Coordinates of C-alpha atoms in Angstrom, one line a residue:
X1 CA 0.0 0.0 0.0
X2 CA 1.4 3.4 -1.0
X3 CA 0.5 6.7 0.6
X4 CA -0.8 8.0 -2.7
X5 CA -3.3 5.1 -2.8
X6 CA -5.0 6.1 0.5
X7 CA -7.7 5.9 1.7
X8 CA -8.2 2.1 1.7
X9 CA -11.1 0.9 -0.5
X10 CA -11.9 -1.3 2.4
X11 CA -10.0 -1.1 5.7
X12 CA -11.1 -4.6 6.6
X13 CA -12.7 -6.2 9.6
X14 CA -10.5 -5.8 12.6
X15 CA -9.8 -8.3 15.4
X16 CA -11.0 -6.5 18.5
X17 CA -10.7 -9.3 21.0
X18 CA -7.9 -7.4 22.8
X19 CA -5.3 -4.7 22.1
X20 CA -2.7 -7.4 21.4
X21 CA -4.9 -9.1 18.8
X22 CA -5.7 -5.8 17.2
X23 CA -1.9 -5.0 16.8
X24 CA -1.3 -8.4 15.4
X25 CA -4.2 -7.9 12.9
X26 CA -2.7 -4.6 11.8
X27 CA 0.7 -6.3 11.3
X28 CA -0.8 -9.1 9.3
X29 CA -2.5 -6.6 7.0
X30 CA 0.8 -4.8 6.4
X31 CA 3.0 -7.9 5.9
X32 CA 4.3 -6.8 2.6
X33 CA 5.3 -3.3 3.8
X34 CA 6.9 -4.8 7.0
X35 CA 9.0 -7.3 5.0
X36 CA 10.1 -4.5 2.6
X37 CA 11.1 -2.2 5.5
X38 CA 12.8 -5.1 7.3
X39 CA 14.9 -5.9 4.2
X40 CA 16.0 -2.3 3.8
X41 CA 16.8 -2.2 7.5
X42 CA 18.8 -5.3 7.3
X43 CA 20.9 -3.8 4.5
X44 CA 21.4 -0.6 6.5
X45 CA 22.4 -2.3 9.7
X46 CA 24.5 -5.0 8.1
X47 CA 26.5 -2.4 6.3
X48 CA 26.8 -0.4 9.5
X49 CA 28.0 -3.2 11.7
X50 CA 30.4 -4.4 8.9
X51 CA 32.5 -1.2 9.4
X52 CA 34.5 -2.8 12.3
X53 CA 35.7 -5.5 9.9
X54 CA 37.0 -2.8 7.5
X55 CA 38.5 -0.8 10.3
X56 CA 40.2 -3.8 11.8
X57 CA 41.5 -4.8 8.4
X58 CA 42.9 -1.3 7.9
X59 CA 44.6 -1.1 11.3
X60 CA 46.2 -4.5 10.8
X61 CA 47.4 -3.3 7.4
X62 CA 49.1 -0.3 9.0
X63 CA 50.7 -2.6 11.6
X64 CA 52.0 -4.9 8.8
X65 CA 53.0 -1.9 6.6
X66 CA 50.8 -3.1 3.7
X67 CA 49.7 -0.2 1.4
X68 CA 47.6 -2.5 -0.8
X69 CA 45.6 -3.9 2.0
X70 CA 45.1 -0.4 3.4
X71 CA 43.7 0.9 0.1
X72 CA 41.5 -2.1 0.0
X73 CA 40.2 -1.3 3.5
X74 CA 39.5 2.3 2.4
X75 CA 37.5 1.1 -0.6
X76 CA 35.6 -1.3 1.5
X77 CA 34.7 1.5 3.9
X78 CA 33.5 3.7 1.1
X79 CA 31.3 1.0 -0.3
X80 CA 29.8 0.3 3.2
X81 CA 29.2 4.1 3.6
X82 CA 27.1 4.1 0.3
X83 CA 25.2 1.0 1.4
X84 CA 24.5 2.5 4.8
X85 CA 23.1 5.7 3.3
X86 CA 21.0 3.8 0.8
X87 CA 19.6 1.4 3.4
X88 CA 18.9 4.2 5.9
X89 CA 17.0 6.3 3.4
X90 CA 14.9 3.5 2.1
X91 CA 14.3 2.1 5.6
X92 CA 13.0 5.5 6.7
X93 CA 10.8 5.8 3.7
X94 CA 9.3 2.3 4.1
X95 CA 8.9 2.6 7.9
X96 CA 7.1 5.9 7.7
X97 CA 4.9 4.6 4.9
X98 CA 3.9 1.7 7.3
X99 CA 3.2 4.2 10.0
X100 CA 1.0 6.5 7.9
X101 CA -0.9 3.6 6.3
X102 CA -1.5 1.9 9.6
X103 CA -2.7 5.2 11.2
X104 CA -5.0 5.8 8.1
X105 CA -6.4 2.3 8.4
X106 CA -7.3 2.8 12.1
X107 CA -8.8 6.2 11.4
X108 CA -10.9 4.8 8.6
X109 CA -12.1 2.1 10.9
X110 CA -13.0 4.7 13.6
X111 CA -14.8 6.9 11.1
X112 CA -16.7 3.9 9.8
X113 CA -17.7 3.0 13.4
X114 CA -18.8 6.6 14.1
X115 CA -21.0 6.5 10.9
X116 CA -22.4 3.2 11.9
X117 CA -23.3 4.1 15.5
X118 CA -24.1 7.8 15.0
X119 CA -24.9 9.7 18.1
X120 CA -25.1 6.4 20.0
X121 CA -21.3 6.3 20.0
X122 CA -20.9 9.2 22.4
X123 CA -23.5 7.6 24.7
X124 CA -21.4 4.5 25.0
X125 CA -18.0 6.1 25.0
X126 CA -17.1 9.6 26.1
X127 CA -16.6 12.0 23.3
X128 CA -13.1 12.9 24.7
X129 CA -12.2 9.2 24.6
X130 CA -13.2 8.9 20.9
X131 CA -11.1 12.0 20.1
X132 CA -8.1 10.7 22.1
X133 CA -8.3 7.3 20.3
X134 CA -8.5 9.0 16.9
X135 CA -5.5 11.3 17.6
X136 CA -3.0 10.3 20.3
X137 CA -3.7 6.6 20.3
X138 CA -3.6 6.3 16.5
X139 CA -0.1 7.9 16.6
X140 CA 1.1 5.5 19.2
X141 CA -0.2 2.5 17.3
X142 CA 1.5 3.8 14.2
X143 CA 4.7 4.2 16.1
X144 CA 4.7 0.5 17.0
X145 CA 4.0 -0.5 13.4
X146 CA 6.8 1.7 12.2
X147 CA 9.3 0.4 14.9
X148 CA 8.4 -3.2 14.2
X149 CA 10.4 -3.5 10.9
X150 CA 13.4 -1.7 12.4
X151 CA 13.3 -4.1 15.4
X152 CA 13.2 -7.1 13.1
X153 CA 16.2 -5.9 11.1
X154 CA 18.1 -5.0 14.4
X155 CA 17.3 -8.4 15.9
X156 CA 18.6 -10.3 12.9
X157 CA 21.7 -8.1 12.7
X158 CA 22.5 -8.5 16.4
X159 CA 22.2 -12.3 16.4
X160 CA 24.4 -12.4 13.2
X161 CA 27.1 -10.2 14.8
X162 CA 27.2 -12.1 18.0
X163 CA 27.5 -15.4 16.1
X164 CA 30.2 -13.9 13.9
X165 CA 32.2 -12.6 16.9
X166 CA 32.1 -16.0 18.5
X167 CA 33.5 -17.5 15.4
X168 CA 36.0 -14.7 14.8
X169 CA 37.3 -14.4 18.4
X170 CA 35.6 -16.9 20.7
X171 CA 36.8 -15.5 24.0
X172 CA 35.6 -11.9 23.4
X173 CA 32.7 -13.0 21.3
X174 CA 31.3 -15.0 24.2
X175 CA 31.4 -12.0 26.5
X176 CA 29.6 -9.9 23.9
X177 CA 27.0 -12.6 23.3
X178 CA 26.2 -12.9 27.0
X179 CA 26.2 -9.1 27.6
X180 CA 23.9 -8.1 24.7
X181 CA 20.8 -9.9 25.9
X182 CA 21.3 -8.4 29.4
X183 CA 21.4 -4.9 27.8
X184 CA 18.3 -5.6 25.7
X185 CA 16.3 -6.8 28.7
X186 CA 17.6 -4.3 31.3
X187 CA 14.9 -1.7 30.8
X188 CA 11.9 -4.1 30.6
X189 CA 11.2 -4.0 34.4
X190 CA 11.0 -0.2 34.3
X191 CA 8.6 0.0 31.4
X192 CA 5.3 -0.9 33.1
X193 CA 5.7 1.8 35.7
X194 CA 6.8 4.4 33.1
X195 CA 3.7 3.4 31.0
X196 CA 1.4 3.8 34.0
X197 CA 2.8 7.3 34.7
X198 CA 2.5 8.3 31.1
X199 CA -1.2 7.1 31.0
X200 CA -1.8 9.1 34.2
X201 CA -0.4 12.2 32.5
X202 CA -2.6 11.6 29.5
X203 CA -5.8 11.2 31.5
X204 CA -5.1 14.4 33.5
X205 CA -4.2 16.3 30.3
X206 CA -7.5 15.1 28.8
X207 CA -9.5 16.3 31.7
X208 CA -7.8 19.7 31.6
X209 CA -8.5 20.0 27.9
X210 CA -12.1 19.0 28.4
X211 CA -12.4 21.6 31.2
X212 CA -10.8 24.3 28.9
X213 CA -13.1 23.4 26.1
X214 CA -16.2 23.6 28.3
X215 CA -15.1 26.9 29.7
X216 CA -14.6 28.4 26.2
X217 CA -17.9 27.1 25.0
X218 CA -19.7 28.6 28.0
X219 CA -17.7 31.8 28.3
X220 CA -20.7 34.0 27.5
X221 CA -22.7 32.4 30.3
X222 CA -19.8 32.5 32.7
X223 CA -19.4 36.2 32.1
X224 CA -23.1 36.7 32.7
X225 CA -23.0 35.1 36.1
X226 CA -19.5 36.3 37.0
X227 CA -18.0 32.8 37.1
X228 CA -14.8 33.4 35.1
X229 CA -12.5 33.4 38.2
X230 CA -14.1 30.2 39.5
X231 CA -13.5 28.3 36.3
X232 CA -10.0 29.8 36.0
X233 CA -9.1 28.5 39.4
X234 CA -10.4 25.1 38.4
X235 CA -8.3 25.1 35.3
X236 CA -5.2 26.2 37.1
X237 CA -5.6 23.3 39.5
X238 CA -6.1 20.9 36.7
X239 CA -3.1 22.2 34.8
X240 CA -0.9 21.9 37.9
X241 CA -2.0 18.3 38.2
X242 CA -0.9 17.8 34.6
X243 CA 2.4 19.4 35.3
X244 CA 3.1 17.2 38.4
X245 CA 2.1 14.1 36.4
X246 CA 4.4 15.1 33.5
X247 CA 7.3 15.6 35.9
X248 CA 6.8 12.2 37.5
X249 CA 6.6 10.6 34.0
X250 CA 9.7 12.4 32.9
X251 CA 11.7 11.2 35.9
X252 CA 10.9 7.6 35.0
X253 CA 11.9 8.1 31.3
X254 CA 15.0 9.8 32.4
X255 CA 15.9 6.8 34.5
X256 CA 15.3 4.5 31.5
X257 CA 17.5 6.8 29.4
X258 CA 20.3 6.6 32.1
X259 CA 20.1 2.8 32.1
X260 CA 20.4 2.8 28.3
X261 CA 23.5 4.9 28.5
X262 CA 25.2 3.3 31.6
X263 CA 24.8 -0.4 30.8
X264 CA 26.3 -0.3 27.2
X265 CA 29.1 1.8 28.6
X266 CA 29.8 -0.9 31.2
X267 CA 29.8 -3.6 28.6
X268 CA 32.2 -1.6 26.4
X269 CA 34.5 -1.1 29.4
X270 CA 34.4 -4.8 30.2
X271 CA 35.2 -5.8 26.6
X272 CA 38.1 -3.3 26.3
X273 CA 39.6 -4.4 29.6
X274 CA 39.3 -8.1 28.8
X275 CA 40.5 -7.7 25.2
X276 CA 43.5 -5.6 26.3
X277 CA 44.4 -8.4 28.8
X278 CA 44.2 -11.0 26.0
X279 CA 46.3 -8.8 23.7
X280 CA 48.9 -8.3 26.3
X281 CA 49.1 -12.1 26.8
X282 CA 49.5 -12.4 23.0
X283 CA 46.3 -14.5 22.6
X284 CA 44.8 -12.0 20.1
X285 CA 46.2 -9.4 17.7
X286 CA 45.8 -5.7 17.9
X287 CA 43.6 -5.8 14.8
X288 CA 41.3 -8.4 16.3
X289 CA 41.0 -6.3 19.4
X290 CA 40.1 -3.2 17.4
X291 CA 37.6 -5.3 15.3
X292 CA 35.8 -6.6 18.4
X293 CA 35.8 -3.2 20.1
X294 CA 34.4 -1.5 16.9
X295 CA 31.8 -4.3 16.6
X296 CA 30.6 -3.7 20.1
X297 CA 30.5 0.1 19.5
X298 CA 28.5 -0.3 16.3
X299 CA 26.3 -2.9 17.9
X300 CA 25.0 -0.3 20.4
X301 CA 23.0 1.2 17.4
X302 CA 20.8 -1.8 16.7
X303 CA 20.4 -2.3 20.4
X304 CA 18.6 1.0 20.7
X305 CA 15.8 -0.5 18.6
X306 CA 15.2 -3.1 21.3
X307 CA 14.5 -0.4 23.8
X308 CA 12.4 1.5 21.1
X309 CA 10.2 -1.5 20.4
X310 CA 9.7 -2.2 24.1
X311 CA 8.6 1.4 24.6
X312 CA 6.5 1.5 21.5
X313 CA 4.7 -1.7 22.5
X314 CA 4.2 -0.5 26.1
X315 CA 2.6 2.7 24.8
X316 CA 0.7 1.2 21.9
X317 CA -0.9 -1.8 23.7
X318 CA -3.2 0.4 25.9
X319 CA -3.9 2.6 22.9
X320 CA -4.8 -0.5 20.8
X321 CA -7.0 -1.8 23.7
X322 CA -8.9 1.5 23.7
X323 CA -9.2 1.5 19.9
X324 CA -10.4 -2.1 20.0
X325 CA -13.0 -1.2 22.7
X326 CA -14.4 1.5 20.4
X327 CA -14.2 -0.6 17.3
X328 CA -15.9 -3.5 19.1
X329 CA -19.1 -1.6 19.7
X330 CA -22.0 -3.1 17.7
X331 CA -25.4 -1.9 16.6
X332 CA -28.1 -3.5 18.8
X333 CA -30.2 -6.2 17.2
X334 CA -33.7 -7.4 18.0
X335 CA -36.3 -9.3 16.1
X336 CA -39.4 -7.6 17.5
X337 CA -42.3 -7.5 15.1
X338 CA -45.2 -5.0 15.0
X339 CA -48.4 -6.6 13.8
X340 CA -49.9 -3.3 12.8
X341 CA -47.0 -2.2 10.5
X342 CA -47.3 -2.5 6.8
X343 CA -45.2 -4.9 4.8
X344 CA -41.8 -3.7 3.8
X345 CA -41.4 -2.6 0.2
X346 CA -38.1 -4.3 -0.6
X347 CA -36.4 -3.3 -3.8
X348 CA -33.5 -5.0 -5.6
X349 CA -31.0 -6.2 -3.0
X350 CA -33.5 -5.5 -0.2
X351 CA -32.1 -2.0 0.3
X352 CA -35.2 0.0 -0.5
X353 CA -38.0 -0.3 2.0
X354 CA -40.6 1.9 3.5
X355 CA -43.9 2.0 5.4
X356 CA -44.9 3.0 8.9
X357 CA -42.2 3.8 11.4
X358 CA -42.8 2.1 14.8
X359 CA -40.9 2.0 18.1
X360 CA -41.9 -1.1 20.1
X361 CA -40.3 0.2 23.2
X362 CA -42.5 3.3 23.5
X363 CA -45.4 2.4 21.2
X364 CA -44.8 5.5 19.0
X365 CA -46.2 5.0 15.5
X366 CA -45.6 7.4 12.6
X367 CA -47.8 6.6 9.7
X368 CA -46.2 6.5 6.2
X369 CA -46.5 9.8 4.3
X370 CA -47.8 11.8 7.2
X371 CA -46.4 14.5 9.5
X372 CA -46.4 13.1 13.0
X373 CA -45.6 15.2 16.0
X374 CA -44.4 13.6 19.3
X375 CA -44.7 15.5 22.6
X376 CA -42.5 14.4 25.5
X377 CA -42.3 16.2 28.8
X378 CA -38.7 15.1 29.2
X379 CA -36.2 16.5 26.6
X380 CA -33.7 13.7 27.3
X381 CA -36.4 11.1 26.7
X382 CA -37.3 12.9 23.4
X383 CA -33.6 12.7 22.3
X384 CA -33.4 9.0 23.1
X385 CA -36.7 8.3 21.2
X386 CA -35.5 10.2 18.2
X387 CA -32.3 8.1 18.2
X388 CA -34.2 4.9 18.5
X389 CA -36.5 5.9 15.6
X390 CA -33.4 6.4 13.5
X391 CA -32.0 3.0 14.4
X392 CA -29.4 4.3 16.8
X393 CA -30.6 2.4 19.9
X394 CA -28.0 2.4 22.6
X395 CA -27.4 -0.6 24.9
X396 CA -29.1 -0.6 28.2
X397 CA -31.9 1.7 27.1
X398 CA -34.5 1.4 29.7
X399 CA -37.2 3.8 28.4
X400 CA -39.8 1.1 28.3
X401 CA -40.8 -1.6 26.0
X402 CA -41.6 -5.3 26.5
X403 CA -38.5 -7.1 27.7
X404 CA -39.7 -10.2 26.0
X405 CA -39.4 -8.5 22.7
X406 CA -35.7 -7.7 23.0
X407 CA -32.5 -9.2 24.3
X408 CA -31.8 -8.7 28.0
X409 CA -30.7 -5.1 28.7
X410 CA -31.3 -4.0 25.2
X411 CA -34.2 -1.9 23.8
X412 CA -36.0 -3.4 20.8
X413 CA -35.1 -1.8 17.4
X414 CA -37.5 0.6 15.6
X415 CA -39.3 -1.0 12.7
X416 CA -39.8 0.6 9.3
X417 CA -42.4 -1.2 7.4
X418 CA -42.1 -4.1 9.8
X419 CA -38.3 -4.4 9.2
X420 CA -36.0 -3.8 12.2
X421 CA -33.7 -1.0 11.3
X422 CA -30.7 -2.6 13.0
X423 CA -31.0 -5.7 10.9
X424 CA -30.9 -4.0 7.5
X425 CA -27.7 -2.8 5.8
X426 CA -26.4 0.3 7.4
X427 CA -26.4 2.3 4.1
X428 CA -30.0 1.4 3.5
X429 CA -31.0 2.4 7.0
X430 CA -29.3 5.7 6.8
X431 CA -30.7 6.4 3.4
X432 CA -34.2 5.6 4.6
X433 CA -34.2 7.4 8.0
X434 CA -32.4 10.6 8.8
X435 CA -32.3 12.0 12.4
X436 CA -31.5 15.6 13.0
X437 CA -30.3 16.1 16.6
X438 CA -31.5 18.8 18.9
X439 CA -28.1 20.5 18.6
X440 CA -27.0 19.8 15.1
X441 CA -23.4 20.4 14.1
X442 CA -22.4 22.7 11.3
X443 CA -19.0 21.8 9.9
X444 CA -16.6 24.6 8.9
X445 CA -16.4 25.6 5.3
X446 CA -18.5 27.4 2.8
X447 CA -22.3 27.3 2.8
X448 CA -22.2 25.4 -0.6
X449 CA -20.0 22.8 1.1
X450 CA -22.3 22.6 4.1
X451 CA -25.3 21.9 1.8
X452 CA -23.4 19.5 -0.5
X453 CA -24.9 16.3 1.1
X454 CA -26.3 13.1 -0.4
X455 CA -29.7 13.9 -1.8
X456 CA -32.6 12.5 -3.8
X457 CA -32.6 15.5 -6.2
X458 CA -36.3 16.2 -5.6
X459 CA -35.6 19.2 -3.3
X460 CA -33.4 22.0 -4.5
X461 CA -31.2 24.2 -2.3
X462 CA -33.4 27.2 -2.9
X463 CA -36.6 25.3 -1.9
X464 CA -34.9 23.9 1.3
X465 CA -33.5 27.3 2.3
X466 CA -36.9 28.9 1.7
X467 CA -38.8 26.3 3.7
X468 CA -36.4 26.7 6.6
X469 CA -36.8 30.5 6.5
X470 CA -33.1 31.1 5.9
X471 CA -33.5 34.5 4.1
X472 CA -31.9 36.6 6.9
X473 CA -29.1 34.0 7.2
X474 CA -28.3 34.3 3.5
X475 CA -28.3 38.1 3.8
X476 CA -25.8 37.9 6.6
X477 CA -23.6 35.5 4.8
X478 CA -23.8 37.5 1.6
X479 CA -22.3 40.5 3.4
X480 CA -19.5 38.4 4.6
X481 CA -18.8 36.9 1.1
X482 CA -18.3 40.2 -0.8
X483 CA -15.1 39.8 -2.9
X484 CA -13.0 42.3 -4.7
X485 CA -15.4 42.6 -7.6
X486 CA -18.2 43.6 -5.3
X487 CA -20.2 40.3 -5.9
X488 CA -22.0 38.9 -3.0
X489 CA -22.7 35.1 -3.0
X490 CA -23.9 33.7 0.3
X491 CA -23.0 30.1 -0.9
X492 CA -19.3 31.2 -1.0
X493 CA -19.4 32.6 2.5
X494 CA -17.4 30.6 5.0
X495 CA -19.0 29.2 8.1
X496 CA -16.7 29.0 11.2
X497 CA -16.3 25.9 13.3
X498 CA -19.6 24.6 14.6
X499 CA -21.2 27.7 13.1
X500 CA -20.2 29.9 16.0
X501 CA -20.3 33.0 13.9
X502 CA -24.1 32.5 13.6
X503 CA -26.8 32.8 16.2
X504 CA -28.5 29.7 17.6
X505 CA -31.6 30.2 15.5
X506 CA -29.6 30.7 12.3
X507 CA -27.6 27.5 13.0
X508 CA -30.8 25.6 13.6
X509 CA -32.4 26.8 10.4
X510 CA -29.4 26.0 8.2
X511 CA -29.3 22.5 9.8
X512 CA -33.0 22.1 9.0
X513 CA -32.3 23.2 5.4
X514 CA -29.5 20.6 5.1
X515 CA -31.8 17.9 6.3
X516 CA -34.6 18.9 3.9
X517 CA -32.2 18.8 0.9
X518 CA -31.4 15.2 1.7
X519 CA -35.0 14.4 1.3
X520 CA -35.0 11.0 3.0
X521 CA -38.0 8.6 3.1
X522 CA -38.3 9.3 6.8
X523 CA -37.1 12.5 8.5
X524 CA -36.9 12.7 12.3
X525 CA -36.5 16.2 13.7
X526 CA -35.8 16.8 17.4
X527 CA -36.9 20.3 18.4
X528 CA -36.0 21.9 15.1
X529 CA -37.4 25.3 16.0
X530 CA -36.6 25.7 19.7
X531 CA -34.3 28.7 19.0
X532 CA -36.5 30.8 16.6
X533 CA -39.2 33.3 17.3
X534 CA -42.9 32.4 16.9
X535 CA -43.4 34.2 13.6
X536 CA -40.5 32.4 12.0
X537 CA -41.6 29.2 13.6
X538 CA -45.1 29.5 12.0
X539 CA -43.6 30.0 8.6
X540 CA -41.2 27.0 9.1
X541 CA -44.1 24.8 10.1
X542 CA -45.9 25.8 6.9
X543 CA -42.8 25.3 4.7
X544 CA -42.0 21.9 6.3
X545 CA -45.5 20.6 5.7
X546 CA -45.5 21.8 2.1
X547 CA -42.0 20.4 1.3
X548 CA -42.5 17.1 3.0
X549 CA -45.9 16.3 1.5
X550 CA -46.1 12.5 0.8
X551 CA -43.0 11.8 3.0
X552 CA -42.9 10.5 6.5
X553 CA -41.9 13.2 8.9
X554 CA -41.6 12.9 12.7
X555 CA -41.1 16.1 14.8
X556 CA -40.3 16.0 18.5
X557 CA -41.7 19.3 19.7
X558 CA -44.0 21.0 22.2
X559 CA -44.7 24.0 20.0
X560 CA -48.4 24.6 19.4
X561 CA -47.5 26.1 16.0
X562 CA -45.9 22.9 14.8
X563 CA -48.4 20.6 16.6
X564 CA -51.3 22.3 14.9
X565 CA -49.8 21.5 11.5
X566 CA -49.3 17.8 12.2
X567 CA -51.5 15.2 10.8
X568 CA -51.2 13.2 14.0
X569 CA -49.9 13.9 17.5
X570 CA -48.5 11.3 19.8
X571 CA -48.2 12.2 23.5
X572 CA -45.5 10.2 25.3
X573 CA -45.6 10.0 29.1
X574 CA -43.2 7.9 31.2
X575 CA -41.7 6.5 28.1
X576 CA -45.0 5.2 26.7
X577 CA -47.4 6.5 24.1
X578 CA -50.2 7.7 26.3
X579 CA -52.5 9.4 23.8
X580 CA -52.9 9.9 20.1
X581 CA -54.9 12.3 18.1
X582 CA -54.9 15.8 16.6
X583 CA -53.6 18.8 18.6
X584 CA -56.9 20.5 19.3
X585 CA -58.5 17.3 20.5
X586 CA -55.7 16.4 22.8
X587 CA -55.8 19.9 24.3
X588 CA -59.4 19.3 25.4
X589 CA -59.1 15.7 26.6
X590 CA -55.6 15.3 28.0
X591 CA -54.7 17.3 31.1
X592 CA -51.0 16.2 31.0
X593 CA -50.7 17.0 27.3
X594 CA -52.1 20.4 27.8
X595 CA -49.8 21.1 30.7
X596 CA -46.7 20.2 28.6
X597 CA -47.8 22.3 25.6
X598 CA -49.1 25.3 27.4
X599 CA -46.5 25.2 30.3
X600 CA -49.5 25.3 32.7
X601 CA -48.5 25.2 36.4
X602 CA -49.7 22.3 38.5
X603 CA -52.1 24.4 40.6
X604 CA -53.8 25.6 37.5
X605 CA -54.2 22.1 36.3
X606 CA -55.8 21.2 39.6
X607 CA -58.2 24.1 39.3
X608 CA -59.0 23.0 35.7
X609 CA -59.9 19.5 36.8
X610 CA -62.2 20.8 39.5
X611 CA -63.8 23.2 37.0
X612 CA -64.4 20.3 34.6
X613 CA -65.8 18.1 37.4
X614 CA -68.2 21.0 38.4
X615 CA -69.2 21.4 34.7
X616 CA -70.0 17.7 34.5
X617 CA -72.1 17.8 37.7
X618 CA -73.9 20.9 36.3
X619 CA -74.6 19.0 33.1
X620 CA -75.9 16.1 35.1
X621 CA -78.2 18.3 37.1
X622 CA -79.5 19.8 33.9
X623 CA -80.5 16.3 32.8
X624 CA -82.5 16.1 36.0
X625 CA -84.3 19.3 35.2
X626 CA -82.0 21.8 37.0
X627 CA -80.5 24.8 35.2
X628 CA -76.9 24.2 34.1
X629 CA -74.1 26.6 34.8
X630 CA -73.7 27.7 31.2
X631 CA -71.2 30.6 31.8
X632 CA -68.8 28.3 33.6
X633 CA -68.8 25.8 30.8
X634 CA -68.5 28.6 28.2
X635 CA -65.6 30.1 30.1
X636 CA -63.8 26.7 30.2
X637 CA -64.3 26.2 26.4
X638 CA -63.0 29.7 25.8
X639 CA -59.9 28.9 27.8
X640 CA -59.3 25.8 25.8
X641 CA -59.7 27.8 22.6
X642 CA -57.1 30.3 23.8
X643 CA -54.7 27.5 24.5
X644 CA -55.2 26.1 21.0

């Protein structure tokens, strides 16, 4: 795999049983690149550790006074220099390619998992954890993949040099062969503690970053309540904890670095002392002593790769374990059936389907081709219901539903035309049902790029922007897009990160326009007009109904303006569909519904119930020949009309 060929057409199905299995799976999928890098590394290190032979040969030529052998030694060193440079260059190129391609594979897998789970991902795993996995952890995993080929070449070279030294000079070679493994294994006992301290630093830094992000996002509110100093003190304490953790981690790595310097030095001193003794006794020549000394000196270079691979593995294994935990998340599955749902209209390949949208857990039913409004007193419950209707059901959802219909601890899947959404291909489910969250995200870029989304083609950009009442937004963006020629094109205006340059209502309307352009078979909107004024909201309700005619639309809202436009209203109470009808009927028959929609206080609701009971008694008395209290009944009806 070359960098220019990225991204992968298919990153594959990872082995997520553990971090070790995930790393092994990555290595298997990059076997060709690893072999290529290892061969270049072998050439580089073999040429490097062959220098002592040339040096020893040249020293012995000087002792013997042989000019021809000295010239031969010089030519040999020149050739080894060229091979070392070539091998090092190509090794670096191949190793970095392995690093980048491995990181790209992991990031593609994470992106695919995020698309698969949608908003459910951040309900199972903290958003900061997902960001940490896709940035720092990916880098550490890539480091291990990169270091693996260098370690392979270093291990082969080290074994070869030790064997050659034993053959060349058994006495000194045996000392080197015994000392090298001790050097390679010396830092291993220190690595677990160093890794723990590094992880502690990473966790504290993540918390400090999260605190800083929350503070910046809520700065306007903090200034309003005078809480800047309070949060500043909290961030100072968090940053000091990060500093202390970083110092503790640095001390451990400094100790490891000291061991890496001290032990090879001791080995070199021992080899020189023992070799000098043998040379003094006449058991070896000066050239042999210089050759062994040079070999040990050059052998310290591949030995550094042993420490590197140990450090890389120590860091990458926890990172791989976190990545495997995220990649191991699965869409929930259930086989619940809804007897009242229409049959699925399967197309070729079973990817096109439609019909009524039904949630077995709550009993919410959205009829095909109609605008259905869902009223929940609990905003969090509304968000979970919206996710479930889109096939994003999280594990452990306990909002209701028959436990017999689902696996233990798992809410049953929503059904579209009788087909469970989590049992159809993901692309088909996403194409059929689109969920717009309560707080939709606007990505940075131009307005044209924001609205460049997969679409059916039935809804134009102009129609969607008009239905979402984005006229003032376009005027604002047009002023910001004026170029040198004086032209003003709002589609060329840049939107900042998360649309922070726009107001909440403007962001909400642009997100609604983006959803309308997509024109899915089923559109689920969670409070799409909560940040706009009532006049704009009324026009949005009219435009939404007009543009979505013949399409299934579900709106979670408590706005009377939207509810009055709905074909059908479902009132959800305690996680269950408690009442169904049209808005004006439910206002007159459901006290709890009226309380949610009109924000009526509890004491007023009690008074209303007493008034209704009095009206009923008066009506009963009229049946017995007594005069009814007409003004009281008329006043109650008038109040209901005002609420409507």
